[in-house]
mmCIF file of C-alpha atoms in Angstrom:
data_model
loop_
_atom_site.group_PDB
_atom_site.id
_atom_site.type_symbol
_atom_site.label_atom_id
_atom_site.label_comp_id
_atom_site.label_asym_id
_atom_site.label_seq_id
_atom_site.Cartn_x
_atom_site.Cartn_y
_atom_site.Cartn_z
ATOM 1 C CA UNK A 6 0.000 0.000 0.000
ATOM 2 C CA UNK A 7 1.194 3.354 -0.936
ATOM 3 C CA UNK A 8 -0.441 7.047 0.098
ATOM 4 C CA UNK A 9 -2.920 7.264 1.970
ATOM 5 C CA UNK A 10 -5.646 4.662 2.803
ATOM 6 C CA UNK A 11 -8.952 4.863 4.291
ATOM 7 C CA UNK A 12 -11.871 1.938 5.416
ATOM 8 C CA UNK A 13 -14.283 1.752 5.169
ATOM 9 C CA UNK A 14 -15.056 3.407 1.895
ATOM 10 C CA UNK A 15 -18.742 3.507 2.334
ATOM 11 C CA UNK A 16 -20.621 2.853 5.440
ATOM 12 C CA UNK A 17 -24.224 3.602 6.305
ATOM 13 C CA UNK A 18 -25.138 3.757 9.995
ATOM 14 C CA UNK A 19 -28.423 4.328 12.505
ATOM 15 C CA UNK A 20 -28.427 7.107 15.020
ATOM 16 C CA UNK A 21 -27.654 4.676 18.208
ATOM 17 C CA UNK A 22 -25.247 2.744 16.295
ATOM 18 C CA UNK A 23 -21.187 3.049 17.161
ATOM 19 C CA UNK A 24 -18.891 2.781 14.206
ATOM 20 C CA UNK A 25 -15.179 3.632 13.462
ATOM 21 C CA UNK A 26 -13.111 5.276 10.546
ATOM 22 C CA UNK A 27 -9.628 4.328 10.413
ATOM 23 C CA UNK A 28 -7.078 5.896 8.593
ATOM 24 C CA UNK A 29 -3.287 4.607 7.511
ATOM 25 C CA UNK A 30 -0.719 6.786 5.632
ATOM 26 C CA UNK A 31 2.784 5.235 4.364
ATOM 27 C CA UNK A 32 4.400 8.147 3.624
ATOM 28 C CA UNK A 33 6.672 8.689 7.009
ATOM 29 C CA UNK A 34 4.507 11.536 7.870
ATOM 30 C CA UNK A 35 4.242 12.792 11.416
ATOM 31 C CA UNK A 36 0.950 15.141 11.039
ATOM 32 C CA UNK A 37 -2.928 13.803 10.404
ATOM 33 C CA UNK A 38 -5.181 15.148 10.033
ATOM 34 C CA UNK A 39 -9.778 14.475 9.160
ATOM 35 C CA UNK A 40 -11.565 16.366 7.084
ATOM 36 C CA UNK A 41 -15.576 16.246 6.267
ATOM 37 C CA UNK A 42 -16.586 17.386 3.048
ATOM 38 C CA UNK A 43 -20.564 18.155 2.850
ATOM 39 C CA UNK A 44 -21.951 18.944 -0.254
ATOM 40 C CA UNK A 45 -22.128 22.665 -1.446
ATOM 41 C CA UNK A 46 -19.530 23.455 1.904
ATOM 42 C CA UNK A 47 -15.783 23.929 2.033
ATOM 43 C CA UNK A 48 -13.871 21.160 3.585
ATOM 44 C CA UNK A 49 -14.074 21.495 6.939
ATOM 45 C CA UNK A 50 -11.137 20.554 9.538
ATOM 46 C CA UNK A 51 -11.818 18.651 12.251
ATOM 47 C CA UNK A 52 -9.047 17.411 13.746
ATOM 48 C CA UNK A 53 -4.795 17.827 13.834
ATOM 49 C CA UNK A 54 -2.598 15.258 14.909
ATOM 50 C CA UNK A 55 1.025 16.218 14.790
ATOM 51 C CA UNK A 56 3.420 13.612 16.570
ATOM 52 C CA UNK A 57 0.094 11.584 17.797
ATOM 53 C CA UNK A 58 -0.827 14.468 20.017
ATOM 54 C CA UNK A 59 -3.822 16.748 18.949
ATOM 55 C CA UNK A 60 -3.048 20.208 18.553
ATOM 56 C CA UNK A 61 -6.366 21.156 16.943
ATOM 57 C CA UNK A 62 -10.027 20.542 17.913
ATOM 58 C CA UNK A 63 -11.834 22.712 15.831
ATOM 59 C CA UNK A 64 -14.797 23.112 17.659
ATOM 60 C CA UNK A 65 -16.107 19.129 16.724
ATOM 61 C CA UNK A 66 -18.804 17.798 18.821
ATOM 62 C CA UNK A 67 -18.072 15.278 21.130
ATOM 63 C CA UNK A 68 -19.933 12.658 18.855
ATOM 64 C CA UNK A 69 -16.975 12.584 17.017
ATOM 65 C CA UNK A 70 -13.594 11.603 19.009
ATOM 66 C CA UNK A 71 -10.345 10.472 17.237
ATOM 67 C CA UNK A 72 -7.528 8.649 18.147
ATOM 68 C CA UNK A 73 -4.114 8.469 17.188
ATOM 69 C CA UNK A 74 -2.085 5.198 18.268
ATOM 70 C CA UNK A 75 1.179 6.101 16.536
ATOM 71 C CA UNK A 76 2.285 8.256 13.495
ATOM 72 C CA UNK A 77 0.933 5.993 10.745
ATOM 73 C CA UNK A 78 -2.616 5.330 11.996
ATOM 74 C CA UNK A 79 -6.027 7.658 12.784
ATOM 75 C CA UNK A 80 -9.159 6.793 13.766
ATOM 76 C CA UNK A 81 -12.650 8.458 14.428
ATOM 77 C CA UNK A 82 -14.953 6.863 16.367
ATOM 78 C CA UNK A 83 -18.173 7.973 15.543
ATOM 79 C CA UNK A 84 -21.267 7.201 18.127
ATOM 80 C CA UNK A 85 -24.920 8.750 18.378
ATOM 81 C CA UNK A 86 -24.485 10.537 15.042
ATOM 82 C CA UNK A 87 -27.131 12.571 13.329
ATOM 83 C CA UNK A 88 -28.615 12.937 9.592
ATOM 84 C CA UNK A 89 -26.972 15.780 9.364
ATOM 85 C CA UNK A 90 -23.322 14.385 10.155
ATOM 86 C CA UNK A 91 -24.258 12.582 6.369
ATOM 87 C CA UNK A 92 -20.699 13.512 4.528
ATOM 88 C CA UNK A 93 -17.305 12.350 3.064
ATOM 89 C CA UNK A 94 -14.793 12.256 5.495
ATOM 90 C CA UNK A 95 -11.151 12.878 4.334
ATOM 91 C CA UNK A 96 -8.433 11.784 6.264
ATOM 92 C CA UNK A 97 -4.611 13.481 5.175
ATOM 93 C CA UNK A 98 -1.068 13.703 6.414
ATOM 94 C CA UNK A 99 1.511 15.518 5.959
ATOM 95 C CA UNK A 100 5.145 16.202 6.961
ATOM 96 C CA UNK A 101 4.939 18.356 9.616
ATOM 97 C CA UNK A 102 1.990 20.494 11.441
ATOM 98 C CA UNK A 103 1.206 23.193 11.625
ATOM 99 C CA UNK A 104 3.304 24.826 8.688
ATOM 100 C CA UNK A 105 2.711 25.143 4.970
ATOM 101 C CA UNK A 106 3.099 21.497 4.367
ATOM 102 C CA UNK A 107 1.618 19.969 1.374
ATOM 103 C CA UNK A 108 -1.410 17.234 2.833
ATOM 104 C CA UNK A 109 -1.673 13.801 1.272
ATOM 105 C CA UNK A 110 -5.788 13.206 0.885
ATOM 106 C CA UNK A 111 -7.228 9.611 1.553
ATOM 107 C CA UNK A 112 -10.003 8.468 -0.815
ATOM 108 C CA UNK A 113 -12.411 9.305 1.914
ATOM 109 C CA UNK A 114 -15.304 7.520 3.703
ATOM 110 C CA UNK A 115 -18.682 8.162 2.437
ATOM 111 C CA UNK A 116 -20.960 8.073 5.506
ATOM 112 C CA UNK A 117 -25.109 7.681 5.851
ATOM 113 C CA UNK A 118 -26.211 7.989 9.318
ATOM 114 C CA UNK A 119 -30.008 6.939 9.016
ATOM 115 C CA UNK B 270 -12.657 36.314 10.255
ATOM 116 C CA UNK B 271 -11.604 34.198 7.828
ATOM 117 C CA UNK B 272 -13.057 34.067 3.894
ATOM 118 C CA UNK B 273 -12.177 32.280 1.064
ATOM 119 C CA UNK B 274 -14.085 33.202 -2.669
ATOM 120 C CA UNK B 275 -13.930 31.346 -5.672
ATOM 121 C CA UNK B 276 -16.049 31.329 -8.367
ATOM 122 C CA UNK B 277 -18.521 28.105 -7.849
ATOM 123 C CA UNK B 278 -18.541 26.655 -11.449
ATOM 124 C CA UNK B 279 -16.691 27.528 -14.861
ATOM 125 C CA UNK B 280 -16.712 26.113 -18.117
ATOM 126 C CA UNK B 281 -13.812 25.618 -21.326
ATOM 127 C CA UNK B 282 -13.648 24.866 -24.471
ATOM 128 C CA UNK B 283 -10.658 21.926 -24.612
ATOM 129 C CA UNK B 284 -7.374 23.038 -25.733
ATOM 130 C CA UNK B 285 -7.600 26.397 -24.351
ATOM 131 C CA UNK B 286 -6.633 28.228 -21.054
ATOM 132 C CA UNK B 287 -8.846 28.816 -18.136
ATOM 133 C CA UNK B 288 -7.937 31.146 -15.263
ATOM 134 C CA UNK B 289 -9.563 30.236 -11.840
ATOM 135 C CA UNK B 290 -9.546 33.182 -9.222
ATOM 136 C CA UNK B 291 -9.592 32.433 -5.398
ATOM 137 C CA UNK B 292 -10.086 36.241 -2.985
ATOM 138 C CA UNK B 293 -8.613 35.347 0.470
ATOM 139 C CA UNK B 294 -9.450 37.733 3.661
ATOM 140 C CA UNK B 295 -7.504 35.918 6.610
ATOM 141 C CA UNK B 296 -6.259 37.348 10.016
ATOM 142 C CA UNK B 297 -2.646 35.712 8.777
ATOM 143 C CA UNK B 298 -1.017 34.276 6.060
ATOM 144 C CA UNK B 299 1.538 31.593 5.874
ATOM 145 C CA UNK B 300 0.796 30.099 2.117
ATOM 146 C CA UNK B 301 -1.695 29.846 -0.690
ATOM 147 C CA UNK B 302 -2.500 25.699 -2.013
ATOM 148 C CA UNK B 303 -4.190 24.784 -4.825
ATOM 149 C CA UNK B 304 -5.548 21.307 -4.692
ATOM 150 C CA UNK B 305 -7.683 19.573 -7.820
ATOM 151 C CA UNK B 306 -10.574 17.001 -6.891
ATOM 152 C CA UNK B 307 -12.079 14.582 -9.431
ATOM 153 C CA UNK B 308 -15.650 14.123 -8.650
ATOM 154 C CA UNK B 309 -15.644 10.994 -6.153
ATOM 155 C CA UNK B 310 -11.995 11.199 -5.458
ATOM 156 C CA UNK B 311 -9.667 12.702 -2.913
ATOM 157 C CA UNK B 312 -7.827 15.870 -3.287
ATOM 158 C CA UNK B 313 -4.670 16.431 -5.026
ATOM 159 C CA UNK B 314 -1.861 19.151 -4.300
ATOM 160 C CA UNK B 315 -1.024 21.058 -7.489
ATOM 161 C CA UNK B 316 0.796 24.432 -6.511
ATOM 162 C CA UNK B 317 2.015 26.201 -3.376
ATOM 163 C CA UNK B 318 2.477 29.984 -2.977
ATOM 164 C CA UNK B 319 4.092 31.826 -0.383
ATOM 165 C CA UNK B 320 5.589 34.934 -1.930
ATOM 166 C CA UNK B 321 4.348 37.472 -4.541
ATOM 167 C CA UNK B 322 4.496 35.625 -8.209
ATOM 168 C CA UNK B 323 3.995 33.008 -10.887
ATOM 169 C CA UNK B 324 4.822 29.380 -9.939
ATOM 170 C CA UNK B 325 4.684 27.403 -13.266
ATOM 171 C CA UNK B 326 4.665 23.420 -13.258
ATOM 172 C CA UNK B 327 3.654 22.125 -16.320
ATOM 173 C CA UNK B 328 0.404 23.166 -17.734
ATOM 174 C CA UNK B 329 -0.860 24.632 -14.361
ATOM 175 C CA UNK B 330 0.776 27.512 -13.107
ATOM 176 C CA UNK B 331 -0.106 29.259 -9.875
ATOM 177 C CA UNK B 332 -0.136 33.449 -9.337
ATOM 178 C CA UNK B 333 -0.055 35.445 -5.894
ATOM 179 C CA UNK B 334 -0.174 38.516 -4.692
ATOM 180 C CA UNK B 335 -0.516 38.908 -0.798
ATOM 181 C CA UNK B 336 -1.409 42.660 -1.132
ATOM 182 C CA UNK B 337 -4.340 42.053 -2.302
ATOM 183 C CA UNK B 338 -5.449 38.261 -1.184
ATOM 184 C CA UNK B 339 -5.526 37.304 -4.630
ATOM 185 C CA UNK B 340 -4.615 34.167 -6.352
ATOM 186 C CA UNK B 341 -5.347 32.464 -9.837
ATOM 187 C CA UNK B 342 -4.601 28.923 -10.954
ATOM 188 C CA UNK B 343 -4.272 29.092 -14.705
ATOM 189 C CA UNK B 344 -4.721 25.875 -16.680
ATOM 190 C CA UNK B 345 -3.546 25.707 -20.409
ATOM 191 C CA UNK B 346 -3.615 23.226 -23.026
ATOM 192 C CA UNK B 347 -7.418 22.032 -21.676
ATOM 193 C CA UNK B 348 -7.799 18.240 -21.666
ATOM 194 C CA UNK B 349 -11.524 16.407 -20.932
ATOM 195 C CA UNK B 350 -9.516 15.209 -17.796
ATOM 196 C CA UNK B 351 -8.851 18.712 -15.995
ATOM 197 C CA UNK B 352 -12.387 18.583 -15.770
ATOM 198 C CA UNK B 353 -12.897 18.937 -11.702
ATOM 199 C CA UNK B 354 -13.490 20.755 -8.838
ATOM 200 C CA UNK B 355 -10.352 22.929 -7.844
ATOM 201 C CA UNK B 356 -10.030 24.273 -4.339
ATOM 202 C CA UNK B 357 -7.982 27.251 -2.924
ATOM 203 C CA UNK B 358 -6.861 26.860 0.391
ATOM 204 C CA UNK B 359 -5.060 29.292 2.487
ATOM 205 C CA UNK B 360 -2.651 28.671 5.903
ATOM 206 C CA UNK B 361 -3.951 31.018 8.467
ATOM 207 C CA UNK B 362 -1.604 30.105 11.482
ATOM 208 C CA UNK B 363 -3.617 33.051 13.399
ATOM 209 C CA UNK B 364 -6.858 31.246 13.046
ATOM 210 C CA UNK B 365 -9.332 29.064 14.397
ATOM 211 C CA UNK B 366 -8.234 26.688 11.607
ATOM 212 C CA UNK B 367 -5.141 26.646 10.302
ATOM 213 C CA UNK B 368 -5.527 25.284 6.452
ATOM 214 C CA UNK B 369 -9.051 27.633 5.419
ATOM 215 C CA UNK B 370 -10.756 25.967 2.038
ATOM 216 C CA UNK B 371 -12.931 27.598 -0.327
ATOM 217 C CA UNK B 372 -15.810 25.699 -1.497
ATOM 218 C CA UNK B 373 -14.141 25.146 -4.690
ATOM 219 C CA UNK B 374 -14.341 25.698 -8.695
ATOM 220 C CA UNK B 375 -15.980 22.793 -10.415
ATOM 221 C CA UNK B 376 -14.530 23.076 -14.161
ATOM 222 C CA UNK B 377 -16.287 21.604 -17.017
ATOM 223 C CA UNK B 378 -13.744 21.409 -20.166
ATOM 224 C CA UNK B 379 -16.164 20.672 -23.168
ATOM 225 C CA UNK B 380 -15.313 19.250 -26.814
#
C-alpha cells in the first residue's frame, strides 16, 4: 500500500449505532489530520494530529472523538451521530503540522447515518 | 474572520486556457495551495504559494499577490480530464483553523 488509505469506503449507519473510521498513511509523515466534506460546503477541519498528540479541535462535537495510536494510523470513532453528520470524510497527512506542508488526501469515507 | 471566494462553477472549451480566481481575507497568512478534486476522489496538491508571483509546473501555473489576497490557478492546453473541482486553500496560522478551504471551482472542459 502506498499514500494514503482509508476503510471503510462507504458505510451507512443508525443514530444509536457506534462505528469507526480508520485511517493509515505510508508516507513517514508525522501530522494527520480528518476532514468532512458536505456537499455545497468547504472542507471542513476537524481534527490535527502532529506527533500523535492533537493540537487542533476545531470546535467538533463530542460525537466525534479520534484517536491516534502512533504516526501511521487515525481513527474516528463515531457514536450517536445525526442525519446531518451525512458527509465524506477525508483523512490526510503531511510532513509536519502546523506549517505550509503539502497534505496527502485519503479516498475518503462516504458516511449515511439513518 | 476568515473568507475564502472562488467562483462556484466555470466552463472551457478543450485546448484552451482557463484562469480560476480564489479572494482570500484571513487574520494571517503563511501560504496559498491549490488542490484539484475529481468528482468521487480525494484531493490532489497542485501548486504552493508563499511569496508574490507566478509558480509554473507544467500546464498549471499558480499566481499570488498577498497585497491584495488574490490568487489564480491558470490551466492551459485544456484536456476532458482537468475537468474537476479545484479548491484554494489558504494557511492562516492566526486562526481558528489553520488550512481555510474555499468551497471550490468545479470546471467543465467541453469538446
Amino acid at each position: 500500500e502506498t499514500g494514503v488509505t482509508q476503510t471503510p469506503r462507504h458505510l451507512v449507519m443508525g443514530m444509536t449505532n457506534k462505528k469507526s473510521l480508520k485511517c493509515e498513511q505510508h508516507l513517514g509523515h508525522n501530522a494527520m489530520y480528518w476532514y468532512k466534506q458536505s456537499a455545497k460546503k468547504p472542507l471542513e477541519l476537524m481534527f490535527v494530529y502532529s506527533l500523535e498528540e492533537r493540537v487542533e479541535n476545531n470546535s467538533v462535537p463530542s460525537r466525534f472523538s479520534p484517536e491516534c495510536p502512533n504516526s501511521s494510523h487515525l481513527f474516528l470513532h463515531l457514536h450517536t451521530l445525526q442525519p446531518e453528520d451525512s458527509a465524506l470524510y477525508l483523512c490526510a497527512s503531511s510532513q509536519g503540522a502546523p506549517g505550509p506542508y503539502e497534505q496527502y488526501f485519503g479516498p475518503g469515507t462516504r458516511l449515511t447515518v439513518t | 474572520g476568515q473568507n475564502i471566494d472562488q467562483p462556484t462553477e466555470m466552463t472551457a472549451t478543450e485546448g484552451a486556457i482557463v484562469q480560476i480566481n480564489c479572494t482570500y481575507q484571513t487574520s494571517g497568512f503563511n501560504g496559498l495551495f491549490w488542490y484539484q478534486q475529481h468528482a468521487g476522489e480525494a484531493p490532489t496538491f497542485l501548486s504552493y504559494n508563499v511569496l508574490d508571483g507566478l509558480e509554473e509546473k507544467g500546464r498549471f501555473s499558480s499566481f499570488l499577490s498577498r497585497s491584495k489576497g488574490y490568487s489564480y490557478l491558470l490551466l492551459k492546453e485544456l484536456q476532458m480530464k482537468d475537468s474537476a473541482s479545484y479548491l484554494c486553500a489558504v494557511r492562516d496560522p492566526s486562526g481558528n483553523t489553520p488550512l481555510v478551504f474555499g468551497k471550490g471551482t468545479r470546471l467543465s472542459v467541453i469538446a
